[in-house]
XYZ file of C-alpha atoms in Angstrom:
536
model
C 26.256 6.828 -2.452
C 23.188 8.096 -2.288
C 22.089 12.238 -1.280
C 20.044 12.065 1.590
C 18.206 15.303 2.930
C 16.330 16.019 6.204
C 13.335 18.073 6.407
C 11.719 18.381 9.902
C 10.678 21.244 12.279
C 12.095 19.766 15.604
C 15.808 20.019 15.237
C 16.013 17.806 18.015
C 14.417 14.875 15.243
C 17.034 15.913 12.402
C 19.517 15.556 14.870
C 18.599 11.520 15.936
C 17.555 10.532 12.333
C 20.893 11.671 11.174
C 22.272 9.562 13.827
C 20.367 6.433 13.514
C 20.881 5.511 11.089
C 24.602 3.212 9.471
C 24.370 5.521 6.075
C 27.652 4.343 5.809
C 25.847 0.366 5.517
C 23.622 1.792 3.736
C 25.570 3.941 0.988
C 23.690 6.524 1.721
C 25.366 10.071 3.000
C 23.585 13.063 4.264
C 24.284 16.712 2.441
C 21.141 18.568 4.349
C 19.072 19.474 6.696
C 16.206 21.937 6.756
C 13.713 23.056 9.568
C 10.818 23.997 6.861
C 9.944 23.572 3.451
C 10.924 26.306 2.008
C 14.518 25.718 2.799
C 14.197 22.419 1.853
C 12.771 22.822 -1.663
C 15.862 24.967 -2.015
C 17.945 22.425 -0.766
C 16.317 19.439 -3.012
C 16.280 21.816 -6.137
C 20.627 23.235 -4.446
C 21.794 19.126 -3.377
C 20.364 17.051 -6.127
C 19.507 14.160 -3.286
C 17.477 11.182 -4.468
C 15.321 10.412 -0.751
C 14.469 13.103 1.249
C 13.015 11.898 4.522
C 10.159 14.797 5.674
C 7.773 15.606 8.535
C 4.365 16.351 7.119
C 3.655 19.836 9.518
C 6.514 22.309 8.949
C 5.818 26.522 8.551
C 6.050 27.938 5.265
C 5.897 24.357 3.422
C 4.258 21.412 5.069
C 5.254 17.793 3.783
C 2.787 17.458 1.539
C 3.361 20.931 0.098
C 6.910 20.239 -0.108
C 6.137 16.636 -2.211
C 3.564 18.456 -4.091
C 6.526 20.842 -5.725
C 9.724 19.088 -5.011
C 8.167 16.439 -7.873
C 6.893 18.146 -10.542
C 11.003 19.069 -11.140
C 11.572 15.760 -9.984
C 9.789 12.700 -10.494
C 12.039 10.253 -9.614
C 12.054 11.511 -5.240
C 11.747 8.567 -2.929
C 10.359 10.115 0.125
C 10.105 8.773 3.292
C 7.456 10.955 5.173
C 7.254 10.845 8.392
C 4.593 11.934 10.974
C 2.514 10.819 14.695
C -0.291 8.713 15.112
C -3.157 11.604 14.695
C -1.610 12.316 11.256
C -2.608 9.174 9.609
C -4.857 10.659 6.659
C -1.702 13.204 5.481
C 0.007 8.995 4.702
C -3.056 8.172 2.708
C -3.218 11.485 0.768
C 0.711 10.770 0.210
C 0.668 7.696 -0.992
C -1.559 9.527 -3.629
C 1.407 11.479 -4.358
C 4.169 8.383 -4.700
C 4.710 7.846 -1.499
C 6.223 4.657 -0.186
C 7.198 5.234 2.682
C 5.333 6.388 5.945
C 7.421 6.583 9.690
C 5.123 6.993 12.666
C 6.589 9.045 15.758
C 8.875 7.523 17.756
C 11.155 6.430 15.511
C 13.781 4.218 16.020
C 16.362 2.530 13.904
C 15.246 -0.529 12.421
C 11.986 0.546 10.620
C 13.794 3.619 10.251
C 16.637 1.432 8.394
C 13.753 -0.864 6.488
C 11.760 2.139 5.009
C 16.100 3.766 4.040
C 16.362 0.337 2.294
C 13.022 0.484 0.039
C 13.684 3.503 -0.742
C 17.692 2.563 -1.843
C 16.088 -0.608 -3.522
C 13.573 2.069 -5.926
C 16.325 4.872 -7.113
C 18.587 1.364 -8.054
C 15.646 -0.229 -9.755
C 15.784 3.308 -11.373
C 19.406 3.474 -12.331
C 19.262 -0.143 -13.559
C 16.024 0.724 -15.634
C 18.083 4.069 -17.447
C 21.166 1.696 -17.504
C 18.458 -0.438 -19.439
C 17.665 1.880 -21.540
C 20.744 3.262 -22.217
C 21.347 -1.181 -23.819
C 18.534 -0.389 -25.503
C 19.989 2.350 -27.443
C 23.484 1.056 -28.481
C 21.771 -2.436 -29.613
C 20.379 -1.062 -32.916
C 21.764 -3.854 -35.236
C 19.934 -6.343 -32.815
C 16.121 -5.796 -34.073
C 14.593 -8.516 -32.698
C 15.211 -6.302 -29.110
C 14.479 -2.695 -30.076
C 11.413 -4.351 -31.254
C 10.288 -5.762 -28.101
C 11.356 -2.713 -26.080
C 8.614 -0.678 -27.666
C 6.858 -2.746 -26.394
C 7.204 -3.018 -22.356
C 8.402 0.293 -22.494
C 4.690 1.297 -23.326
C 3.649 -1.278 -20.978
C 6.128 -0.371 -18.444
C 6.663 3.681 -18.731
C 3.415 4.465 -19.595
C 3.270 6.745 -23.516
C 4.768 9.526 -22.866
C 7.256 10.172 -25.313
C 7.599 7.172 -27.119
C 3.275 8.277 -28.110
C 4.045 11.084 -29.201
C 6.652 10.890 -31.506
C 5.533 10.367 -36.067
C 4.446 6.798 -36.526
C 6.872 7.084 -39.640
C 9.832 7.958 -37.047
C 8.566 4.947 -35.022
C 9.002 2.205 -37.827
C 12.377 3.591 -38.441
C 13.513 3.837 -34.500
C 12.196 -0.169 -33.240
C 11.768 -1.607 -36.849
C 8.700 -1.595 -37.658
C 5.426 -1.568 -40.365
C 3.061 0.117 -38.972
C 0.439 1.516 -41.414
C -2.077 4.178 -41.242
C -5.209 2.077 -40.245
C -6.259 0.345 -36.820
C -4.516 -0.995 -34.030
C -5.528 -2.720 -30.678
C -3.324 -4.992 -28.180
C -4.667 -7.868 -26.589
C -3.799 -9.029 -23.409
C -3.246 -13.168 -22.193
C -3.794 -13.266 -18.384
C -2.674 -16.549 -17.759
C -4.273 -18.388 -14.573
C -2.939 -20.924 -12.089
C -5.581 -23.596 -10.720
C -3.532 -23.869 -8.503
C -0.171 -22.278 -7.220
C 2.579 -22.718 -9.160
C 6.674 -21.945 -9.813
C 6.193 -22.884 -13.481
C 7.894 -20.253 -15.615
C 7.662 -19.329 -18.997
C 3.552 -21.054 -19.730
C 2.666 -20.460 -22.772
C 5.699 -18.965 -24.430
C 4.763 -21.736 -27.883
C 1.028 -20.972 -27.761
C 1.865 -16.590 -27.862
C 4.076 -17.202 -30.764
C 1.354 -19.404 -32.397
C -1.149 -17.126 -31.887
C 1.526 -13.574 -32.478
C 2.029 -16.092 -36.648
C -1.187 -16.421 -36.780
C -2.459 -12.440 -36.575
C 0.761 -12.547 -38.799
C -0.243 -13.806 -41.736
C -3.238 -11.478 -42.208
C -1.757 -7.816 -39.902
C 0.235 -5.100 -41.346
C 1.931 -5.459 -37.938
C 2.017 -7.961 -34.274
C 4.768 -7.756 -31.862
C 4.201 -9.705 -28.588
C 5.843 -8.953 -25.344
C 5.756 -11.566 -22.177
C 5.316 -9.830 -18.406
C 4.959 -11.759 -15.346
C 3.370 -14.600 -16.862
C 1.375 -12.820 -19.535
C 1.275 -12.054 -22.841
C 0.460 -8.425 -24.236
C 0.012 -8.625 -27.914
C 0.408 -5.132 -30.264
C -1.506 -5.854 -33.896
C -1.608 -3.256 -36.727
C -4.434 -3.935 -39.445
C -7.094 -2.978 -41.951
C -10.283 -2.263 -40.022
C -11.873 -3.481 -42.430
C -10.585 -7.087 -41.601
C -11.619 -6.334 -37.803
C -13.807 -10.104 -37.490
C -11.315 -11.508 -39.451
C -8.341 -10.864 -36.368
C -11.558 -11.759 -33.884
C -12.004 -15.491 -35.673
C -8.406 -15.232 -35.301
C -8.590 -15.197 -31.900
C -11.389 -17.197 -31.233
C -8.937 -20.130 -32.755
C -6.276 -19.324 -30.917
C -8.061 -19.370 -27.698
C -9.059 -22.404 -28.040
C -5.756 -23.835 -29.321
C -4.916 -21.654 -25.477
C -6.908 -23.606 -23.401
C -6.601 -27.203 -25.412
C -2.945 -26.864 -24.297
C -2.800 -25.220 -20.644
C -6.420 -25.815 -19.509
C -4.852 -30.523 -19.082
C -2.518 -28.698 -16.984
C -4.160 -26.288 -14.722
C -4.362 -23.269 -16.500
C -6.923 -21.115 -17.030
C -6.715 -18.529 -20.534
C -7.925 -15.841 -20.799
C -8.035 -12.786 -24.012
C -9.071 -9.312 -23.150
C -9.446 -7.479 -25.551
C -8.770 -3.685 -25.388
C -10.282 -1.001 -27.244
C -9.770 -0.577 -31.362
C -8.106 3.405 -31.944
C -7.019 4.412 -35.156
C -3.334 5.190 -34.410
C 0.159 4.513 -32.385
C -0.942 7.940 -30.069
C -3.990 6.873 -28.986
C -3.147 2.707 -28.008
C -2.158 3.582 -24.039
C -6.426 4.239 -24.362
C -6.572 0.545 -25.894
C -3.353 -1.021 -23.497
C -6.292 1.128 -19.861
C -8.676 -0.895 -22.182
C -7.742 -3.984 -22.228
C -6.265 -3.969 -18.355
C -9.724 -3.297 -17.866
C -11.027 -6.220 -20.590
C -9.119 -8.843 -18.341
C -10.088 -7.735 -14.440
C -13.570 -8.301 -16.051
C -13.112 -11.731 -16.396
C -13.973 -12.273 -12.045
C -17.234 -11.479 -12.681
C -18.049 -12.763 -16.580
C -16.027 -15.805 -15.964
C -12.385 -16.281 -17.386
C -11.642 -18.649 -20.458
C -13.676 -16.685 -22.534
C -12.503 -13.020 -24.670
C -13.388 -10.036 -23.161
C -13.366 -6.988 -25.145
C -13.562 -3.377 -23.473
C -13.979 -0.336 -25.792
C -13.882 1.904 -23.145
C -13.037 2.276 -19.401
C -13.640 4.891 -16.691
C -12.061 4.641 -13.811
C -14.894 5.081 -11.064
C -13.537 4.144 -7.197
C -15.835 2.429 -5.247
C -15.670 3.760 -2.321
C -16.813 6.981 -3.128
C -20.324 4.880 -2.552
C -21.354 5.863 0.479
C -23.032 2.212 0.997
C -19.702 0.296 0.674
C -17.797 3.797 2.498
C -19.263 3.325 5.624
C -17.837 -1.092 5.430
C -13.880 0.054 3.806
C -14.492 1.938 6.872
C -15.883 -0.769 9.231
C -12.470 -2.823 7.802
C -9.866 -0.371 7.921
C -11.272 -0.481 11.650
C -10.738 -4.125 12.261
C -7.553 -3.877 10.260
C -6.420 -1.152 13.386
C -7.181 -3.780 15.955
C -5.185 -6.671 13.721
C -8.464 -8.265 14.895
C -8.449 -11.539 12.467
C -11.880 -12.307 13.161
C -13.500 -8.654 12.795
C -11.133 -8.654 9.612
C -12.421 -11.716 8.291
C -16.461 -10.681 8.811
C -15.806 -7.167 7.696
C -14.548 -8.397 4.526
C -17.473 -10.320 4.038
C -19.974 -8.230 4.440
C -18.031 -6.021 2.339
C -18.314 -9.040 -0.349
C -21.770 -9.209 0.428
C -22.826 -5.783 0.296
C -20.840 -6.125 -3.453
C -22.936 -8.334 -4.123
C -26.071 -6.800 -4.300
C -24.818 -3.594 -6.037
C -23.456 -6.000 -9.117
C -27.113 -6.351 -9.325
C -28.170 -3.090 -8.427
C -26.090 -0.722 -10.237
C -24.946 -1.755 -13.772
C -21.297 1.005 -12.912
C -19.733 -1.583 -11.112
C -16.830 -3.729 -12.812
C -14.238 -6.263 -12.648
C -12.105 -3.263 -12.873
C -12.820 -1.438 -10.059
C -13.498 -4.441 -7.806
C -9.287 -5.012 -8.001
C -9.109 -1.697 -7.372
C -11.056 -1.681 -3.980
C -8.932 -4.520 -2.898
C -5.354 -3.152 -3.792
C -6.687 -0.340 -1.838
C -7.161 -2.483 1.170
C -3.772 -4.560 0.219
C -1.565 -0.744 1.004
C -4.333 0.774 4.166
C -3.167 -2.435 5.701
C 0.400 -2.153 4.789
C 0.190 1.655 5.828
C -1.931 0.675 8.872
C 1.411 -2.174 10.223
C 3.352 0.532 9.663
C 1.670 3.401 11.852
C 1.498 1.306 14.464
C 5.012 0.298 14.030
C 4.235 -3.341 13.544
C 7.202 -5.970 12.552
C 7.075 -7.951 9.432
C 9.777 -10.658 8.629
C 9.915 -11.202 5.652
C 7.105 -8.438 4.372
C 8.089 -7.453 1.183
C 7.899 -11.276 0.705
C 4.973 -11.367 1.682
C 3.622 -8.495 0.081
C 4.334 -9.998 -3.188
C 2.962 -13.633 -3.208
C -0.241 -12.114 -2.228
C -0.135 -9.567 -4.798
C 0.658 -11.277 -7.365
C -2.150 -14.265 -5.774
C -4.363 -11.488 -5.665
C -3.546 -10.811 -9.364
C -4.887 -14.115 -10.542
C -8.730 -14.332 -9.194
C -9.856 -15.368 -11.763
C -13.779 -14.873 -10.114
C -14.837 -13.058 -7.211
C -15.196 -15.130 -4.894
C -11.382 -16.567 -5.786
C -10.370 -12.788 -5.087
C -12.460 -12.317 -2.009
C -10.801 -15.594 -0.429
C -7.425 -14.899 -1.414
C -8.015 -11.265 0.347
C -8.886 -12.703 3.627
C -6.200 -16.030 3.042
C -3.412 -13.281 3.106
C -5.036 -10.855 5.639
C -5.995 -13.489 8.227
C -2.017 -15.445 7.114
C -0.238 -12.345 8.189
C -1.748 -11.073 11.279
C -1.591 -14.697 12.312
C 1.842 -14.985 11.882
C 1.774 -11.025 13.363
C 0.261 -12.071 16.432
C 2.725 -15.348 16.979
C 5.905 -12.905 16.815
C 4.332 -10.243 18.958
C 3.346 -12.453 21.773
C 6.654 -11.576 23.636
C 6.879 -7.517 22.234
C 3.504 -6.816 23.241
C 3.833 -8.233 27.101
C 6.851 -5.995 26.936
C 4.685 -2.904 25.753
C 2.354 -3.710 28.708
C 4.895 -4.467 30.997
C 6.483 -0.461 29.847
C 3.425 0.864 30.190
C 2.069 -0.501 33.713
C 5.783 1.280 34.785
C 4.912 4.432 33.155
C 1.738 4.944 34.728
C 3.432 4.253 38.361
C 6.101 6.885 38.122
C 3.728 9.262 36.146
C -0.138 8.430 38.034
C -0.182 11.554 39.785
C 0.197 14.052 36.272
C -2.684 14.208 33.421
C -1.675 10.691 31.962
C -4.144 10.077 28.395
C -4.967 6.637 26.046
C -2.591 9.496 23.102
C -0.180 10.391 25.596
C 1.196 7.043 26.308
C 0.380 4.820 23.386
C 2.807 8.000 21.902
C 5.003 7.065 23.682
C 5.041 2.979 23.032
C 4.863 3.811 18.997
C 1.005 2.408 19.343
C -2.293 4.872 17.941
C -4.961 5.130 20.912
C -7.010 2.659 19.254
C -5.183 -0.134 19.379
C -3.380 0.734 22.080
C -6.371 0.205 24.265
C -7.705 -2.231 23.159
C -4.078 -4.004 23.543
C -3.893 -3.233 26.761
C -6.895 -4.543 27.673
C -6.211 -7.972 25.784
C -3.044 -8.063 27.421
C -4.377 -7.418 31.540
C -8.040 -8.094 31.707
C -8.804 -4.408 32.016
C -9.049 -0.918 30.322
C -6.319 1.782 30.381
C -8.741 4.032 32.583
C -9.127 1.382 34.999
C -5.700 0.161 35.647
C -4.782 4.207 36.247
C -7.472 5.141 38.487
C -7.065 1.796 40.776
C -3.402 2.560 41.037
C -4.318 6.659 41.543
C -7.080 4.575 44.390
C -3.690 1.981 46.159
C -1.419 5.894 46.043
C -3.806 7.394 47.652
C -4.975 5.123 51.069
C -1.308 4.333 51.006
C -1.386 9.125 51.451
C -4.119 8.541 53.951
C -3.177 5.661 55.726
C 0.811 7.173 56.489
C 0.530 11.331 56.541
C -1.748 13.621 57.211
C -1.899 14.849 54.191
C -5.622 17.104 53.977
C -7.815 15.275 51.160
C -7.543 18.289 48.841
C -3.890 17.681 48.640
C -3.566 13.464 48.279
C -6.436 14.330 45.490
C -4.048 17.103 43.096
C -0.949 13.618 44.016
C -3.259 11.367 42.831
C -3.685 12.886 39.419
C -7.281 14.374 40.145
C -8.249 18.239 40.197
C -12.048 17.435 40.888
C -11.882 16.697 44.634
C -15.949 15.648 44.523
C -15.153 13.466 41.771
C -11.770 11.849 44.198
C -14.477 10.895 47.026
C -16.444 9.193 44.862
C -14.007 7.438 42.736
C -12.353 6.014 46.296
C -16.208 5.304 47.499
C -16.654 3.074 45.135
C -12.593 1.271 45.144
C -12.882 0.923 48.618
C -16.353 1.066 49.804
C -15.299 4.048 52.148
C -14.651 7.789 52.469
C -10.789 9.188 52.398
C -12.502 10.237 56.071
C -13.590 7.366 57.203
C -10.971 5.645 55.451
C -8.393 7.050 57.187
C -9.968 6.238 60.312
C -10.046 2.927 60.383
C -6.714 2.332 58.752
C -4.512 5.217 59.874
């Protein structure tokens, strides 16, 4: 069973979560509940859970501090963050700590179960990875698999202990024959011109490339991941020009074979590094080189010797447009979102002509950030999306294979438009139900100090989105609707009772009699006293 801990400073919320989820069905058990961050940290250390469901704001340690400290001891912990709509900024910060799921209050069974399912899948994926690593440890006689595991682990898991090992130890453990000299990683990026489900494209050409490089290099290893090929080459630095010539020759062979089938091929060459321990730099720069094809053009060899990541939203020009896009996404308005993306693209094109630091990697990172923000906002607004995980995976794959700036932004608009259209179709009935619920709430609570924030939280929407939705569904703003209901109640009281105007004012939700008289006159064309004389 997967162990879960629940953390919230409100006992009723903890009890709700504990009773809401189908724990047995999910293969989980709740092994502890804490009401502050300090106790939660102790509970995590003693119970060793795989999943923690935690609120953001708590005494002792808040949710973000808890996540930061707990993941120092156990980076594999899966966290599900819970908070109100106003704490969206906290959720964004939590994403930087690796938190993948965010639930906004009020919590419902479906969203909680979905978040727990995703966390379970992440836990199980890590267990499968560990099992895979154990399998690698048990196949000492299978040289090819062990050699391939070195490059795959470097790509998937990062360097860490892998590259901290001495070269001779790596040679013995992985059956390599690395020499002192130069090391370089090349990524063969294969992009379909049209969407395709074809698998194994380029495998034969990749093997030919490896064989060709092996004729000049000390050692070559190739690994295929997600349709692309990663090549590790170890060679004498003196023959660098020979290696580049071989790459150019093989690129032409790739293009000759794959272009007629509808594929673009780009070689992204990482930096040449002098040791295995610096191989991560070559991998990072190879990825940056591949991303650079959206600016320099696909179908060529792109060499990247250095990579200094910089966020586009650090620049005030682009941040302003990014915020405008985020606002449009919050409103789930297709046309506004499309226009905001086009405006951002136009400003980026101007920036490319003026700023040398703008890169393909920076643009790809920006697009990934937009996609991530989009799905965070959907969760914040409790927007349900059937097959959301599959939709996101297909969308991100299309973005990964976008080989030009125009195509990158076209795929971004296409994906977000398709998703918002599906949401609009599926949400129409739910919105009607929510607006009916909002109207009923106003009918029952008009005498109270009702705010957009209160009603939005009651319905599970943020205020901005709820305000737009209410006007779209009713043709009037929430404030106008509330005022209309209050005026109708005031008319009834004026006609049917002898209560003082001040008392009626308070009974329909206003504290200021002068303001009430003004609104009443605007609504009816009469003062409260005149209305009573005529209609009572």
